[in-house]
Amino acid sequence: MQRPPHEDFSLKETNPHLGGGKVTGDKLTSTYDLVEQMQYLYVRVVKAKDLPGKDVSGSCDPYVEVRVGNYKGTTRHFEKKSNPEWNQVFAFSKERIQASVLEVSVKDKDVVKDDFIGRVIFDMNEIPKRVPPDSPLAPQWYRLEDRKSEKAKGELMLAVWMGTQADEAFPEAWHSDAATVSGADGFANIRSKVYLSPKLWYLRVNVIEAQDLQPSDKSRYPEVYVKAILGNQALRTRVSMSKSINPLWNEDLMFVAAEPFEEPLILSVEDRVAPNKDEVLGRCGIPLQYVDRRLDHKPVNTRWFNLEKHIIVESEKKKDMKFASKIHLRVCLEGGYHVLDESTHYSSDLRPTAKVLWKSSIGVLELGILNAQGLSPMKTKDGRATTDAYCVAKYGQKWVRTRTIIDSFSPKWNEQYTWEVYDPCTVVTIGVFDNGHLHGGDKNGRDSRIGKVRIRLSTLETDRVYTHSYPLLVLHPSGVKKMGEIHLAVRFTCSSLVNMMHLYSQPLLPKMHYIHPLTISQLDSLRHQATQIVSMRLNRAEPPLRKEVVEYMLDVGSHMWSMRRSKANFFRIMGVLSGLMAVGKWFDQICNWKNPITTVLIHILFLILVMYPELILPTIFLYLFLIGVWYYRWRPRHPPHMDTRLSCADNAHPDELDEEFDTFPTSRPADIVRMRYDRLRSIAGRIQTVVGDLATQGERLQNLLSWRDPRATALFVIFCLISAAVLYVTPFQVVALLAGFYVLRHPRFRYKLPSVPLNFFRRLPARTDCML
């Protein structure tokens, strides 16, 4: 018996104070209007001049210290410079400020103790406020004072103002809540960034033929195949069936390539001289920058390429170039396909690769990442549990990463991002992670996953702001666990309702996927290569978006078999079929006169529709219209979210979860593997039986006219002849009335045994007799 989902696993609607409360009707109208305003004290330290020196040369090693209460930030120091330039911004969260003055001090770096040069003090009540889109506040020179508030030598150029996270200085500023992070690498790892996925192409290599190959053993027919390598992708053709030095293949090989094209396509023609020995007959390299780009189904021109011998000695290489073997290829970059790098069910982009084939955008997606509550501790620092959380959101080619909030189980980000939308039937994914690369941690460490949320745009009403708190659910070997909640604000704005409605009549993928479809195995292999390329490229950014983060966002590994997922999909199918089964039960009750009044009304309706058949289709569509209008009252008012009950995660058996989290290949002991294998065989046997039964029914339909059973086919053919004659002379209404009244006949005229047509159908032969 399934228990109901836990209350904490549900979605909660919230009412945050967005955009500083600037609300007009149902729509918010201000910059950063989907997040709560956060007040910051900004200090821009630009430069200094005429600083006094401590040594004979009169120079010093200056740096600036900005102090507000218990928070202190410092600039880098310069050596032997009296007029340094820092141009660095410090941001102090107003809600954490517990001081009435801001002190900006200039100090001289020293081995033993830093010397004080001078300072500038600001009263917190006198600091001006700035609201974008106002221009940035102009910095000005301030005369330094000593500790007795008397004028000291030197001047410091500063700009000090109160602002919000909408300020241009916010992303690159030093933040007071990250005061414990040290080093340039640490600061780079905590800032918010925007990343772009590399532009991916499908590379099609049509290997046609080769000519004038020179095998070393002339006494045998060569067994030749072509191996193609692009980066870490390697494919090969079948061995040519033509036994000659001019082999023929005409075979397609597909790769994924990413701009900028860094590696050439390497083709080698090889001869299998022994079971474990291959001889290279020639190879060639093709730079992808010069490959033709195809935008439609028309084939590109073929080209002949010279094959060079794989010989290291330069003189011999030049000697061989007098006569070169050749290979005939058709190579092109496919711009008409969309390169699938995500799970098909959660695609965020469906556009073709070539930009000239893109349609105009239909709207804008705005996402406000507000805060998180009750995050689970992910690591220990100085003997206590802590979490350094950040968010990653992915839609289309644009990835965004919020800043990392240090040591907080209830972090507040309040960052807003925008994407152009080209298709409403797409999904935006938001993941929460723990930053594992701070405090001088292991550079080979991993960013731990806390949870993720998916929102399908087509389930959102346009121009409405959705503010909900989403549970972060993660499946562990011990079961489903709530890792906290993330608070989001989402708005989907439609720029052209007509264009969006028109999209519902268009194919989901670009037309090349339907004109020249790729096989399932090709798509799986290409998707794997695409995710690896995206992961490697984003991992090379600064700061890197790490491999484990990208793979979690792209659902890598979700295709692996799982007992829990199999049961969940079975229950989904049963849920879909339950409606049909309910209609069947209702009709059976009508036929058996369980409710005589309803059955009589059905007779009357049936009689009207038979006498006036032109009313059948209008009645059906009117009925569907009324059902749709009736259900409008119960339309969903919030986006769908992860359902533990639907996923069979709330009552999964511990051994099933252990099996799901097992490595591939397995790392479990032989007795456990044997038990699981036997269980899998048992379940597969039931599936095999069901699939076999479905195949049997289909084959019986085929055998009605196949004369596999000559008597059965003769009876059916004679029945068809008699039926044609009767229907030819009998009005259709009469036949329909007689058939309908026969189906709806009273139980006293029914028999317990199966009907004649059903008996006849069950006696038809199927191909089960041919099965071993």
Coordinates of C-alpha atoms in Angstrom, one line a residue, residues 393-607:
A393 CA 20.3 27.5 -14.0
K394 CA 20.4 26.1 -17.5
Y395 CA 18.2 27.0 -20.4
G396 CA 19.2 26.8 -24.1
Q397 CA 22.9 27.6 -24.6
K398 CA 23.0 29.9 -21.6
W399 CA 24.1 28.7 -18.2
V400 CA 24.1 30.9 -15.1
R401 CA 25.8 30.5 -11.8
T402 CA 24.9 32.5 -8.7
R403 CA 27.5 33.7 -6.2
T404 CA 28.4 31.2 -3.4
I405 CA 26.9 32.1 0.0
I406 CA 29.5 31.1 2.6
D407 CA 28.6 29.0 5.6
S408 CA 24.8 29.3 5.6
F409 CA 21.9 26.9 5.6
S410 CA 19.5 29.7 4.6
P411 CA 21.4 31.5 1.8
K412 CA 19.9 34.6 0.1
W413 CA 21.0 35.1 -3.5
N414 CA 18.2 37.4 -4.9
E415 CA 19.7 37.3 -8.4
Q416 CA 17.7 37.6 -11.6
Y417 CA 18.4 36.2 -15.0
T418 CA 16.7 36.4 -18.4
W419 CA 16.6 34.1 -21.5
E420 CA 15.0 34.4 -24.9
V421 CA 12.4 31.7 -25.6
Y422 CA 12.0 30.1 -29.0
D423 CA 9.7 27.2 -28.1
P424 CA 7.3 27.0 -25.1
C425 CA 7.6 23.2 -24.9
T426 CA 11.0 23.4 -23.2
V427 CA 12.3 23.1 -19.7
V428 CA 14.4 25.3 -17.5
T429 CA 16.5 23.4 -14.9
I430 CA 17.8 24.9 -11.6
G431 CA 20.3 23.0 -9.5
V432 CA 21.7 23.7 -6.1
F433 CA 25.2 22.7 -5.2
D434 CA 27.7 22.9 -2.4
N435 CA 31.0 24.6 -3.4
G436 CA 33.8 22.2 -2.5
H437 CA 36.7 24.4 -3.7
L438 CA 37.0 27.0 -1.0
H439 CA 39.1 27.4 2.2
G440 CA 42.1 26.0 0.3
G441 CA 40.3 22.7 -0.3
D442 CA 41.5 19.9 -2.6
K443 CA 41.5 21.1 -6.2
N444 CA 40.4 17.7 -7.3
G445 CA 37.4 17.8 -4.9
R446 CA 33.8 17.7 -6.1
D447 CA 30.9 20.1 -5.8
S448 CA 28.2 18.1 -4.0
R449 CA 24.7 18.1 -5.4
I450 CA 21.9 19.3 -3.1
G451 CA 19.0 19.0 -5.5
K452 CA 17.4 20.4 -8.6
V453 CA 14.1 21.7 -9.9
R454 CA 12.6 21.5 -13.4
I455 CA 9.9 23.9 -14.8
R456 CA 8.2 23.3 -18.1
L457 CA 7.4 26.7 -19.7
S458 CA 4.3 25.4 -21.4
T459 CA 2.7 24.7 -18.0
L460 CA 3.0 28.4 -17.1
E461 CA 0.5 31.1 -17.8
T462 CA 2.0 34.1 -19.7
D463 CA 2.8 37.3 -17.8
R464 CA 2.1 35.8 -14.4
V465 CA 4.7 35.8 -11.7
Y466 CA 5.0 32.4 -10.0
T467 CA 6.5 32.5 -6.6
H468 CA 6.9 29.1 -5.0
S469 CA 9.1 27.3 -2.6
Y470 CA 10.3 24.0 -4.2
P471 CA 11.5 21.0 -2.2
L472 CA 15.0 19.8 -3.1
L473 CA 14.5 16.1 -3.3
V474 CA 17.5 13.7 -3.8
L475 CA 17.4 9.9 -3.9
H476 CA 20.0 8.3 -1.7
P477 CA 20.7 4.6 -1.1
S478 CA 18.8 5.0 2.1
G479 CA 15.8 6.5 0.3
V480 CA 14.4 9.8 -0.8
K481 CA 15.6 12.7 1.3
K482 CA 14.6 16.4 1.4
M483 CA 17.8 18.5 1.3
G484 CA 16.0 21.8 1.8
E485 CA 13.8 24.2 -0.2
I486 CA 14.6 26.7 -2.9
H487 CA 12.5 29.8 -3.4
L488 CA 12.1 30.9 -7.0
A489 CA 10.2 33.6 -8.9
V490 CA 9.4 32.8 -12.5
R491 CA 7.7 34.8 -15.3
F492 CA 7.2 33.8 -18.9
T493 CA 6.4 36.8 -21.1
C494 CA 5.0 36.2 -24.5
S495 CA 5.9 38.7 -27.2
S496 CA 3.7 37.1 -30.0
L497 CA 0.8 35.0 -29.1
V498 CA 0.1 34.2 -32.7
N499 CA 3.6 32.9 -33.3
M500 CA 3.5 30.8 -30.1
M501 CA 0.1 29.2 -31.1
H502 CA 1.5 28.5 -34.6
L503 CA 4.4 26.6 -33.0
Y504 CA 2.0 24.0 -31.6
S505 CA 1.3 22.9 -35.2
Q506 CA 5.0 22.6 -36.0
P507 CA 7.3 19.6 -35.6
L508 CA 9.2 19.6 -32.3
L509 CA 12.6 19.1 -33.8
P510 CA 14.0 20.6 -37.1
K511 CA 12.8 19.0 -40.2
M512 CA 16.1 17.3 -41.0
H513 CA 15.4 14.9 -38.1
Y514 CA 12.4 13.7 -40.0
I515 CA 13.7 13.8 -43.6
H516 CA 17.0 12.0 -42.7
P517 CA 16.3 10.5 -39.3
L518 CA 19.2 9.3 -37.1
T519 CA 18.9 5.8 -35.6
I520 CA 18.3 5.3 -31.8
S521 CA 21.8 3.9 -31.3
Q522 CA 23.3 6.9 -33.2
L523 CA 21.3 9.4 -31.1
D524 CA 22.4 7.7 -27.9
S525 CA 26.1 7.7 -28.9
L526 CA 26.0 11.3 -30.2
R527 CA 24.2 12.5 -27.1
H528 CA 26.9 11.0 -24.9
Q529 CA 29.6 12.6 -27.0
A530 CA 27.8 16.0 -26.9
T531 CA 27.5 16.0 -23.1
Q532 CA 31.2 15.1 -22.8
I533 CA 32.2 18.0 -25.1
V534 CA 29.9 20.5 -23.2
S535 CA 31.3 19.3 -19.9
M536 CA 34.9 19.6 -21.0
R537 CA 34.4 23.1 -22.5
L538 CA 32.6 24.5 -19.4
N539 CA 35.2 22.9 -17.2
R540 CA 37.8 25.1 -19.0
A541 CA 36.0 28.3 -18.1
E542 CA 37.2 30.5 -15.2
P543 CA 35.8 29.8 -12.7
P544 CA 35.1 26.3 -14.1
L545 CA 31.6 24.9 -14.2
R546 CA 32.7 21.5 -13.1
K547 CA 32.0 18.1 -14.7
E548 CA 29.8 16.7 -12.0
V549 CA 27.7 19.9 -12.0
V550 CA 27.2 19.8 -15.8
E551 CA 26.4 16.1 -15.9
Y552 CA 23.8 16.4 -13.1
M553 CA 22.1 19.3 -14.9
L554 CA 22.1 17.3 -18.2
D555 CA 20.8 14.1 -16.5
V556 CA 23.7 12.0 -17.6
G557 CA 23.2 8.4 -16.5
S558 CA 19.4 8.7 -16.2
H559 CA 19.0 6.0 -18.9
M560 CA 20.4 3.3 -16.7
W561 CA 18.0 0.5 -15.7
S562 CA 16.3 0.9 -12.3
M563 CA 13.7 -1.3 -10.7
R564 CA 12.1 1.8 -9.1
R565 CA 11.8 3.6 -12.5
S566 CA 10.4 0.5 -14.2
K567 CA 7.7 0.2 -11.5
A568 CA 7.0 3.9 -11.8
N569 CA 6.6 3.8 -15.6
F570 CA 4.3 0.7 -15.2
F571 CA 2.1 2.6 -12.8
R572 CA 2.1 5.6 -15.2
I573 CA 0.9 3.3 -18.0
M574 CA -1.8 1.9 -15.7
G575 CA -2.8 5.4 -14.8
V576 CA -3.3 6.3 -18.5
L577 CA -5.2 3.1 -19.1
S578 CA -7.4 3.4 -16.0
G579 CA -9.6 6.0 -17.8
L580 CA -10.3 3.5 -20.6
M581 CA -10.8 0.8 -18.2
A582 CA -13.3 3.0 -16.2
V583 CA -15.2 3.7 -19.5
G584 CA -15.3 0.0 -20.2
K585 CA -16.7 -0.9 -16.8
W586 CA -19.3 1.9 -17.1
F587 CA -20.3 0.5 -20.6
D588 CA -20.5 -3.0 -19.2
Q589 CA -22.8 -1.8 -16.5
I590 CA -25.0 -0.1 -19.1
C591 CA -25.1 -3.4 -21.1
N592 CA -26.0 -5.4 -18.0
W593 CA -28.8 -3.0 -17.0
K594 CA -27.2 -2.2 -13.6
N595 CA -29.0 1.1 -13.7
P596 CA -32.1 0.7 -15.9
I597 CA -32.8 4.5 -16.2
T598 CA -29.3 5.2 -17.5
T599 CA -29.5 2.3 -19.9
V600 CA -32.9 3.5 -21.3
L601 CA -31.4 7.0 -21.8
I602 CA -28.5 5.5 -23.6
H603 CA -31.0 3.6 -25.9
I604 CA -32.7 6.9 -26.7
L605 CA -29.4 8.7 -27.4
F606 CA -28.3 5.8 -29.5
L607 CA -31.5 5.8 -31.5

